[in-house]
Coordinates of C-alpha atoms in Angstrom, one line a residue:
Chain A
M1 CA 9.9 -3.9 14.7
K2 CA 7.0 -3.6 12.3
P3 CA 5.1 -0.6 13.4
R4 CA 1.4 -1.3 14.2
R5 CA -0.8 0.7 11.2
G6 CA -4.5 2.3 11.8
Y7 CA -7.2 4.6 10.0
V8 CA -8.6 7.5 11.5
D9 CA -11.7 10.3 10.0
G10 CA -10.5 13.4 7.8
P11 CA -11.9 16.0 6.1
F12 CA -10.9 14.2 2.8
G13 CA -12.2 10.1 4.1
Q14 CA -9.5 8.2 5.9
I15 CA -6.5 9.2 6.9
H16 CA -3.7 5.9 7.2
Y17 CA -1.3 6.0 9.8
R18 CA 1.9 3.4 10.6
I19 CA 2.6 3.7 15.2
A20 CA 5.6 2.2 16.9
G21 CA 6.9 2.7 20.8
E22 CA 5.1 4.3 24.1
G23 CA 6.0 7.7 25.9
V24 CA 6.6 11.3 24.1
P25 CA 4.4 11.1 21.4
L26 CA 6.3 12.3 18.1
I27 CA 3.9 12.6 14.5
L28 CA 6.1 12.1 10.7
S29 CA 5.3 13.9 8.2
H30 CA 7.3 12.5 4.7
Q31 CA 8.6 13.8 1.8
S32 CA 6.0 13.4 -1.8
P33 CA 5.5 11.6 -3.4
S34 CA 5.8 8.8 -0.9
S35 CA 4.6 7.4 2.7
S36 CA 4.5 7.0 6.5
D37 CA 6.1 4.1 4.7
M38 CA 10.1 6.1 4.3
F39 CA 10.0 6.6 8.0
R40 CA 10.3 2.4 7.8
A41 CA 14.8 2.8 9.8
A42 CA 13.2 4.9 12.1
Y43 CA 10.1 3.1 13.9
A44 CA 12.8 0.9 15.9
P45 CA 15.2 3.4 16.9
L46 CA 12.9 5.9 17.6
A47 CA 10.5 4.1 20.0
A48 CA 13.4 2.4 22.3
R49 CA 14.0 6.2 22.5
G50 CA 11.3 6.5 24.9
L51 CA 9.3 8.3 21.8
M52 CA 6.0 6.8 20.6
V53 CA 6.0 7.6 17.0
I54 CA 2.6 7.9 15.0
G55 CA 4.1 8.5 10.4
V56 CA 0.9 10.2 8.6
D57 CA -0.1 9.0 5.5
T58 CA -0.5 12.6 3.6
P59 CA -4.1 12.9 1.8
G60 CA -3.4 10.8 -1.9
F61 CA -0.6 8.6 -0.5
G62 CA 0.1 5.4 1.5
E63 CA -3.5 4.7 2.4
S64 CA -4.5 7.7 3.0
D65 CA -7.9 8.4 0.9
V66 CA -7.2 11.1 -1.8
P67 CA -9.2 14.3 -1.7
P68 CA -11.7 15.1 -4.0
A69 CA -9.9 18.5 -5.3
R70 CA -5.9 18.8 -6.3
P71 CA -5.1 19.5 -2.3
G72 CA -2.5 22.2 -1.4
I73 CA -0.3 22.3 1.9
V74 CA -2.7 23.7 4.0
D75 CA -5.6 21.0 3.0
Y76 CA -3.1 18.7 3.9
A77 CA -2.2 19.9 6.8
K78 CA -5.7 19.3 8.7
A79 CA -4.9 15.5 8.5
F80 CA -3.0 16.0 12.0
A81 CA -5.9 17.5 14.3
P82 CA -7.9 14.4 13.8
V83 CA -4.4 11.8 14.7
L84 CA -3.3 14.1 17.5
D85 CA -7.5 13.7 18.6
R86 CA -7.5 10.0 18.2
F87 CA -5.1 9.4 20.5
N88 CA -6.6 11.9 22.8
L89 CA -2.9 14.5 22.7
K90 CA -3.3 18.1 23.1
S91 CA 0.0 17.9 21.7
A92 CA 2.9 16.7 20.2
A93 CA 5.9 17.4 18.5
F94 CA 6.1 17.2 14.5
L95 CA 9.0 16.4 12.2
G96 CA 8.1 17.2 8.5
H97 CA 10.1 16.0 5.9
H98 CA 10.7 18.0 2.5
T99 CA 7.4 18.3 1.2
G100 CA 5.8 16.8 4.9
A101 CA 7.9 19.7 6.7
A102 CA 6.1 22.2 4.8
N103 CA 2.8 20.6 5.8
V104 CA 3.9 21.0 9.6
T105 CA 4.4 24.5 9.4
A106 CA 1.4 24.8 8.2
F107 CA 0.1 23.4 11.2
A108 CA 2.1 24.6 13.2
F109 CA 1.7 28.2 11.9
R110 CA -2.0 27.4 12.1
H111 CA -2.6 25.4 15.4
P112 CA 1.0 26.6 17.6
E113 CA -0.8 24.6 20.7
R114 CA -1.0 21.6 19.2
V115 CA 2.3 21.7 18.2
S116 CA 5.2 21.2 21.9
K117 CA 8.5 21.2 19.3
L118 CA 8.9 21.4 15.4
I119 CA 11.1 19.4 13.1
L120 CA 11.6 21.1 9.9
N121 CA 13.9 18.0 7.9
G122 CA 14.8 19.7 4.8
P123 CA 12.2 22.3 4.5
P124 CA 11.5 23.4 1.3
V125 CA 11.5 26.8 1.8
Y126 CA 11.8 28.3 -1.9
T127 CA 11.9 31.3 -3.3
A128 CA 8.7 32.7 -5.8
A129 CA 11.1 32.2 -8.7
E130 CA 12.4 28.9 -7.5
R131 CA 8.2 27.9 -7.2
A132 CA 7.4 29.8 -10.5
E133 CA 10.0 27.1 -12.2
R134 CA 9.8 24.0 -10.2
A135 CA 5.7 24.1 -10.9
S136 CA 6.1 24.9 -14.2
R137 CA 7.7 21.7 -14.9
P138 CA 6.0 18.7 -16.8
A139 CA 3.3 16.7 -13.7
G140 CA 0.9 14.0 -14.0
P141 CA -0.4 10.7 -14.7
I142 CA 2.1 8.4 -16.3
P143 CA 0.5 5.8 -18.0
P144 CA 2.2 2.3 -18.8
E145 CA 3.6 1.2 -21.8
S146 CA 3.8 -2.5 -22.8
D147 CA 7.7 -2.8 -22.7
G148 CA 7.3 -1.5 -18.8
S149 CA 9.6 1.2 -20.1
H150 CA 6.9 3.7 -17.9
L151 CA 8.1 2.0 -14.7
A152 CA 12.0 2.0 -16.2
R153 CA 12.2 6.1 -17.0
R154 CA 10.6 6.7 -14.1
F155 CA 12.6 4.6 -11.1
Q156 CA 15.6 6.0 -13.4
G157 CA 14.3 9.4 -13.4
R158 CA 14.5 9.1 -9.3
V159 CA 17.9 7.6 -9.2
A160 CA 18.7 10.5 -11.2
V161 CA 17.4 12.9 -8.4
T162 CA 19.3 10.7 -5.8
K163 CA 22.7 12.1 -6.4
G164 CA 26.0 10.2 -4.4
W165 CA 22.7 7.4 -3.9
T166 CA 23.7 4.2 -2.0
R167 CA 21.0 2.1 -1.0
I168 CA 19.4 1.3 -4.1
D169 CA 16.7 -1.2 -2.1
A170 CA 16.2 1.9 -0.1
M171 CA 15.6 3.5 -3.4
H172 CA 13.8 0.8 -4.6
A173 CA 11.0 1.0 -1.4
N174 CA 10.4 5.3 -1.9
F175 CA 9.7 4.3 -5.6
M176 CA 7.2 1.6 -4.8
Q177 CA 5.4 4.2 -2.2
T178 CA 5.3 6.7 -5.2
L179 CA 4.1 3.8 -7.8
W180 CA 0.9 2.8 -4.7
A181 CA 0.1 6.6 -4.8
G182 CA -1.2 5.6 -7.9
D183 CA -2.6 8.4 -10.6
T184 CA -2.8 11.1 -8.2
F185 CA 1.2 10.7 -6.6
W186 CA 2.4 14.8 -8.1
Y187 CA -0.1 15.5 -6.4
G188 CA 2.3 16.5 -3.3
H189 CA 5.1 18.3 -5.5
K190 CA 2.7 20.4 -6.6
A191 CA 1.2 21.1 -3.3
A192 CA 4.7 22.1 -1.9
Y193 CA 5.2 24.6 -5.5
D194 CA 2.0 26.6 -4.5
Y195 CA 2.6 26.9 -0.8
D196 CA 4.1 30.4 0.2
M197 CA 6.6 28.4 3.2
E198 CA 8.5 31.3 3.6
S199 CA 5.5 33.7 5.0
E200 CA 4.6 31.7 7.9
Y201 CA 8.2 29.5 8.4
K202 CA 8.9 33.3 9.4
A203 CA 5.9 33.5 11.6
L204 CA 6.4 30.3 13.0
K205 CA 6.4 30.6 17.2
V206 CA 6.9 27.3 18.4
P207 CA 10.3 26.0 19.2
T208 CA 11.9 24.5 16.2
L209 CA 15.1 22.7 14.7
I210 CA 16.4 22.7 11.5
L211 CA 17.4 19.3 10.2
T212 CA 19.7 18.6 7.2
N213 CA 22.2 16.5 5.5
T214 CA 25.0 17.8 3.5
T215 CA 24.4 16.3 0.3
D216 CA 20.7 16.7 0.7
D217 CA 20.0 18.2 -2.4
L218 CA 17.4 20.4 -0.2
Y219 CA 20.6 21.0 1.4
E220 CA 21.4 24.8 0.2
V221 CA 17.8 25.5 0.5
T222 CA 17.7 24.3 3.7
K223 CA 20.8 26.9 4.8
R224 CA 19.5 29.5 3.5
A225 CA 16.5 28.6 5.3
H226 CA 18.1 29.2 8.5
A227 CA 20.0 32.3 8.0
M228 CA 16.1 33.6 7.7
R229 CA 15.9 31.8 11.2
P230 CA 19.3 31.7 13.5
D231 CA 17.4 31.6 16.2
M232 CA 15.8 28.3 15.5
A233 CA 18.0 25.2 15.9
Y234 CA 20.3 23.7 13.9
V235 CA 22.1 20.2 13.1
E236 CA 24.0 18.9 9.9
L237 CA 24.2 14.9 9.5
T238 CA 27.1 14.4 6.8
G239 CA 26.6 13.4 3.3
G240 CA 23.1 11.2 2.4
T241 CA 20.3 12.5 0.4
H242 CA 16.6 12.6 0.8
D243 CA 15.9 8.7 1.6
I244 CA 19.0 10.1 4.9
V245 CA 16.0 7.9 7.3
D246 CA 17.3 4.7 5.6
E247 CA 21.0 5.4 4.4
Q248 CA 21.6 7.2 8.2
P249 CA 18.7 5.8 10.7
E250 CA 21.0 5.6 14.0
T251 CA 21.7 9.3 13.1
W252 CA 19.1 10.8 11.9
S253 CA 16.6 8.8 14.8
A254 CA 19.8 10.0 17.7
A255 CA 19.8 13.7 16.5
V256 CA 15.8 13.8 16.5
A257 CA 15.3 12.1 19.9
K258 CA 17.6 14.4 21.5
F259 CA 15.7 17.5 20.2
V260 CA 12.7 15.9 21.6
K261 CA 13.3 15.1 24.7
D262 CA 15.7 17.7 25.9
A263 CA 13.9 20.5 27.9
Chain B
M1 CA -15.3 2.5 0.8
R2 CA -13.9 1.7 4.1
K3 CA -10.8 0.9 4.5
G4 CA -9.4 -1.2 8.3
Y5 CA -7.6 -3.0 10.0
V6 CA -8.3 -6.7 12.0
E7 CA -6.2 -8.4 14.4
T8 CA -5.1 -11.7 13.9
P9 CA -3.3 -14.6 15.4
I10 CA -0.4 -13.5 12.6
G11 CA -1.5 -9.5 13.4
Q12 CA -3.1 -7.1 10.8
V13 CA -5.3 -8.2 8.0
H14 CA -6.0 -5.3 6.2
Y15 CA -9.6 -5.1 4.1
R16 CA -11.4 -3.0 1.7
E17 CA -15.9 -2.8 2.2
A18 CA -18.1 -0.8 0.5
G19 CA -21.5 -1.1 0.5
E20 CA -24.6 -3.0 2.7
G21 CA -26.0 -6.2 3.2
P22 CA -25.1 -9.8 3.0
P23 CA -21.5 -9.8 3.6
L24 CA -19.2 -11.0 0.8
L25 CA -15.8 -11.7 1.6
L26 CA -13.4 -11.5 -1.5
L27 CA -10.0 -12.6 -1.9
H28 CA -7.5 -12.2 -4.4
Q29 CA -5.1 -14.1 -6.4
T30 CA -1.6 -14.1 -6.0
A31 CA 0.5 -11.7 -5.7
W32 CA -2.3 -9.0 -6.0
S33 CA -4.1 -6.9 -3.4
S34 CA -7.3 -6.2 -2.1
I35 CA -7.1 -3.5 -5.1
Q36 CA -7.9 -6.9 -7.4
F37 CA -11.3 -5.8 -6.6
R38 CA -11.3 -2.3 -7.2
N39 CA -13.6 -1.9 -10.0
A40 CA -15.7 -4.6 -8.3
M41 CA -16.2 -2.8 -5.3
A42 CA -18.8 -0.4 -5.7
P43 CA -20.6 -1.9 -8.4
L44 CA -21.6 -4.9 -5.5
A45 CA -22.1 -2.5 -3.7
S46 CA -25.3 -0.7 -5.8
R47 CA -26.3 -4.6 -5.8
G48 CA -26.8 -4.5 -1.9
V49 CA -24.7 -6.9 -1.3
R50 CA -21.7 -5.4 1.6
A51 CA -18.0 -6.6 -0.2
I52 CA -15.2 -6.6 1.9
A53 CA -12.2 -7.2 0.8
I54 CA -9.3 -8.7 2.2
D55 CA -5.6 -8.4 1.6
T56 CA -4.3 -11.9 2.3
P57 CA -1.3 -12.0 5.0
G58 CA 2.1 -11.0 3.1
Y59 CA 0.3 -8.8 0.4
G60 CA -1.0 -5.2 -0.1
M61 CA -1.2 -3.9 4.0
S62 CA -1.4 -6.8 5.6
D63 CA 1.0 -8.4 8.2
N64 CA 2.3 -11.2 6.7
F65 CA 3.7 -15.4 8.0
D66 CA 7.3 -16.0 9.8
H67 CA 7.2 -19.1 7.6
P68 CA 6.1 -19.7 4.1
P69 CA 2.1 -20.8 4.7
S70 CA 0.3 -23.3 3.8
I71 CA -3.3 -22.9 2.5
I72 CA -5.2 -24.4 5.3
E73 CA -3.2 -21.8 7.6
Y74 CA -4.2 -18.6 5.2
A75 CA -7.5 -20.1 5.7
T76 CA -6.9 -19.8 9.3
V77 CA -6.4 -16.6 9.6
L78 CA -9.5 -16.4 7.7
S79 CA -11.7 -17.2 10.5
S80 CA -10.6 -14.2 12.3
V81 CA -10.7 -12.2 10.3
M82 CA -14.8 -13.8 10.3
D83 CA -14.5 -12.5 14.0
G84 CA -13.0 -9.7 14.1
L85 CA -15.0 -8.2 11.7
G86 CA -18.2 -10.0 13.5
L87 CA -19.5 -12.0 10.7
T88 CA -20.5 -15.1 12.3
K89 CA -21.4 -16.1 8.4
A90 CA -20.9 -14.7 5.2
S91 CA -20.6 -15.6 1.3
I92 CA -16.9 -16.0 -0.1
A93 CA -15.7 -15.3 -3.8
G94 CA -12.0 -16.1 -4.4
H95 CA -9.3 -15.6 -7.4
H96 CA -7.6 -18.3 -8.4
T97 CA -5.4 -18.2 -4.5
G98 CA -7.9 -17.0 -3.3
A99 CA -10.4 -19.8 -4.3
S100 CA -8.4 -22.8 -3.0
I101 CA -8.3 -20.9 0.3
G102 CA -11.9 -20.4 0.0
A103 CA -12.5 -24.2 -0.4
A104 CA -10.0 -25.0 2.4
F105 CA -12.4 -22.7 4.5
A106 CA -15.6 -23.8 3.3
S107 CA -14.8 -27.9 3.6
R108 CA -13.7 -27.0 7.4
N109 CA -16.3 -24.5 8.6
P110 CA -19.2 -25.3 6.4
A111 CA -21.3 -23.3 9.6
R112 CA -19.9 -20.1 8.2
V113 CA -20.2 -20.1 4.9
Q114 CA -23.2 -18.6 3.3
K115 CA -23.0 -19.1 0.1
L116 CA -18.8 -20.3 -1.7
V117 CA -18.2 -18.4 -5.1
M118 CA -14.3 -20.0 -6.4
H119 CA -13.1 -17.9 -10.1
G120 CA -10.4 -19.9 -11.8
V121 CA -10.3 -23.1 -9.6
P122 CA -6.5 -24.0 -9.3
L123 CA -7.3 -27.8 -9.4
Y124 CA -3.8 -28.4 -10.6
T125 CA -2.4 -32.7 -11.5
P126 CA 0.0 -33.5 -8.2
E127 CA 2.4 -33.6 -11.4
R128 CA 1.9 -29.7 -12.6
R129 CA 2.0 -29.0 -8.9
A130 CA 5.6 -29.9 -8.4
E131 CA 6.9 -29.1 -11.9
R132 CA 5.5 -25.1 -10.5
L133 CA 6.7 -25.8 -7.3
A134 CA 10.5 -26.3 -8.8
Q135 CA 10.5 -23.0 -10.9
P136 CA 13.0 -20.5 -9.8
H137 CA 11.6 -17.1 -7.7
F138 CA 11.3 -14.0 -10.0
D139 CA 14.5 -12.2 -9.1
Q140 CA 13.2 -8.8 -7.6
T141 CA 16.7 -7.5 -7.3
P142 CA 16.5 -3.8 -7.4
K143 CA 18.5 -1.8 -10.3
A144 CA 19.6 1.4 -11.3
D145 CA 18.7 1.2 -14.5
G146 CA 14.6 0.0 -13.3
S147 CA 15.2 -3.1 -15.3
H148 CA 13.4 -5.0 -12.4
L149 CA 10.5 -3.7 -12.6
S150 CA 10.1 -3.4 -16.3
S151 CA 11.3 -7.2 -16.8
R152 CA 8.6 -7.9 -14.4
F153 CA 6.1 -5.6 -16.4
Q154 CA 6.9 -7.7 -19.5
R155 CA 6.6 -10.9 -18.0
A156 CA 3.3 -10.5 -16.7
L157 CA 2.4 -8.9 -20.0
G158 CA 3.8 -11.9 -21.9
T159 CA 1.2 -14.3 -19.8
T160 CA -1.6 -13.0 -20.6
P161 CA -1.3 -10.5 -23.2
K162 CA -5.1 -9.6 -23.6
A163 CA -5.5 -7.7 -20.2
S164 CA -5.2 -4.0 -20.0
L165 CA -2.0 -2.3 -19.3
E166 CA -3.7 -0.6 -15.9
A167 CA -4.0 -4.3 -14.4
V168 CA -0.4 -5.3 -15.5
H169 CA 1.5 -2.1 -14.1
W170 CA -1.2 -2.8 -11.3
S171 CA -0.4 -6.7 -10.7
T172 CA 3.6 -5.7 -10.8
V173 CA 3.5 -3.0 -8.4
N174 CA 1.0 -5.6 -6.3
F175 CA 4.4 -8.0 -6.8
Y176 CA 6.1 -5.6 -5.4
V177 CA 4.8 -4.2 -3.1
A178 CA 5.0 -8.3 -1.6
G179 CA 8.9 -8.3 -1.3
P180 CA 11.3 -11.4 -1.1
T181 CA 8.0 -13.5 0.0
E182 CA 5.1 -12.5 -2.8
W183 CA 5.9 -16.6 -4.0
Y184 CA 4.2 -17.3 -0.8
G185 CA 0.4 -18.1 -2.1
H186 CA 1.9 -19.7 -4.9
H187 CA 3.8 -22.6 -2.6
A188 CA 0.6 -22.5 -1.0
A189 CA -2.0 -23.3 -3.9
F190 CA 0.7 -25.8 -6.0
K191 CA 1.2 -27.3 -2.0
Y192 CA -1.9 -27.5 -1.6
D193 CA -4.4 -31.0 -2.6
M194 CA -7.6 -29.4 -3.3
A195 CA -9.8 -32.7 -4.1
A196 CA -10.9 -34.0 -0.6
D197 CA -11.2 -30.5 -0.3
L198 CA -13.0 -29.6 -3.0
T199 CA -15.4 -33.1 -2.4
A200 CA -16.0 -31.7 0.9
I201 CA -18.3 -28.6 0.5
K202 CA -21.5 -28.1 2.3
S203 CA -22.3 -24.7 1.0
P204 CA -23.9 -23.7 -1.9
T205 CA -21.4 -23.4 -4.8
L206 CA -20.9 -21.3 -7.6
I207 CA -17.7 -21.5 -9.8
I208 CA -16.8 -18.9 -12.7
S209 CA -14.9 -19.2 -15.0
N210 CA -13.2 -17.3 -18.7
T211 CA -12.1 -18.8 -21.5
G212 CA -9.6 -17.0 -22.0
D213 CA -8.0 -17.4 -18.3
T214 CA -5.5 -20.3 -18.1
L215 CA -7.2 -22.5 -15.6
H216 CA -10.5 -23.0 -18.0
A217 CA -9.2 -25.7 -18.3
M218 CA -10.2 -27.4 -15.2
M219 CA -13.4 -26.5 -15.3
P220 CA -15.2 -30.1 -17.1
Q221 CA -12.9 -31.6 -14.3
I222 CA -15.0 -29.7 -11.7
Q223 CA -18.0 -30.7 -12.9
K224 CA -17.6 -34.1 -13.4
M225 CA -16.5 -34.1 -9.3
R226 CA -19.3 -31.2 -8.3
P227 CA -22.2 -31.9 -10.5
D228 CA -24.3 -30.1 -7.8
F229 CA -22.4 -26.6 -8.2
T230 CA -23.6 -24.1 -10.1
Y231 CA -21.8 -22.8 -13.5
K232 CA -20.9 -19.5 -15.3
T233 CA -18.6 -19.3 -18.4
I234 CA -17.8 -15.6 -19.2
E235 CA -16.8 -15.5 -22.6
G236 CA -13.1 -14.1 -23.2
G237 CA -11.2 -12.3 -20.5
T238 CA -7.6 -13.0 -18.9
F239 CA -6.9 -14.1 -15.5
H240 CA -6.5 -10.4 -14.6
I241 CA -11.0 -10.0 -15.5
V242 CA -11.4 -9.1 -11.8
F243 CA -9.2 -5.5 -12.4
D244 CA -10.2 -5.6 -15.9
D245 CA -14.4 -6.0 -16.0
G246 CA -15.0 -5.5 -12.2
A247 CA -18.4 -4.1 -12.8
N248 CA -19.1 -7.3 -15.5
W249 CA -17.8 -9.5 -12.3
A250 CA -19.7 -8.3 -9.7
N251 CA -23.2 -8.6 -11.3
V252 CA -22.3 -12.2 -12.0
V253 CA -21.1 -13.0 -8.3
A254 CA -24.5 -10.5 -7.2
D255 CA -26.8 -12.5 -9.0
Y256 CA -25.4 -15.4 -7.5
I257 CA -25.3 -14.0 -3.7
V258 CA -28.1 -11.7 -3.6
G259 CA -30.8 -13.6 -6.3
V260 CA -30.9 -11.8 -10.1
A261 CA -32.0 -8.4 -10.5

């Protein structure tokens, strides 16, 4: 089942989304640098569980317009209200994966009345020191080289940061989303490192599930985040990488749908 | 620029749009997408053209056929796209495979085509078409060292060494975004017997060719078949000229669509 796609007007131009299923609304926010295509394997299983799933392309990713100036997480969070309004939803459940978890945290912090439930899948609740270290890493556009090595090198880089990977097809599909973002593909990570997530995360008031997988690159960060908010529900899947949605679509979707639909 | 989707019998067709004025549908070569016209959209809009670049089914963000379609099937989807956009009549500019789709559409729907622009007309001989159809498809299987991407890039650059690296990069990205059915467009173009449709076209038609394009050699034959068409030759360039030299290309097209500025 291929989700249908569409556009809605937002504060930085058009916002692109994918939509599948009918029922309880669930908004999905992707990791960076990717797009709502990263949930490709989950649209059908989530829809089969009675959810109306809407994957939102973060501004500057997928087909969503890139903001005129480099955005922060709070800017990314501004993409959600227009999507809710488009479907006449006063509120919805929200799931964010990695940078997406930062996006939905910023939104839930500012608009708790519009977030019925929140799922933080590998929330990047970094310390100030971790953020500073990551922010200092080189970032920026990568010009093409005549031997195509810019592509091979970047692909190898993604393989290297996907320890324990099993799905080269998912690696490729997700890497294509990185390329699709063009010269500003690095904005998403930069925004995540700039964002003081901890203070907003600690103050969240909506029912929240922390979802992780034991070999995800943010597993330890996520466990630490749970220790800050032991009142939040917690589910960990076994194994997996940041391509967990491709690796375990049924298990992942079952965990997500259970939390969204349980009273 | 605005983007959107149109409903068609094969699913959603994606487009990018800029400007106001007489509508001009832009059809890309294989295996690109409407991104091919990225650098031509604003210049066309500034010349008073409503430029609407379509992602051919199976490319960019458009849904795909469930079988390798013919050029005529692509042209049939174009009718639905026009219906969805509320256009009874429009001009069409197609490049390479897009030119084939334009020819098939214009010859069957003369009342719906204001003006036709074809750039790089793939009027192959039956022998050449059979030869191209027999070529194996490029193996897209991902490799952990990323060589599936770099080898494709190298091959793309090899066939058009004078194109910008940026154009070759985006041709590679579009090729992989189209995925395992990236060959549908070329397959359709090589199956298509264009000559009869070329003869039948009734709309005012401009043929553009650039001397650095692999299809430039076909110009004399087309000129012989249709001496009544308008012809414009651009010096140099490659088959990525629309991407690499979008502003000049837009001016050539706009001169024909809305008149010389």
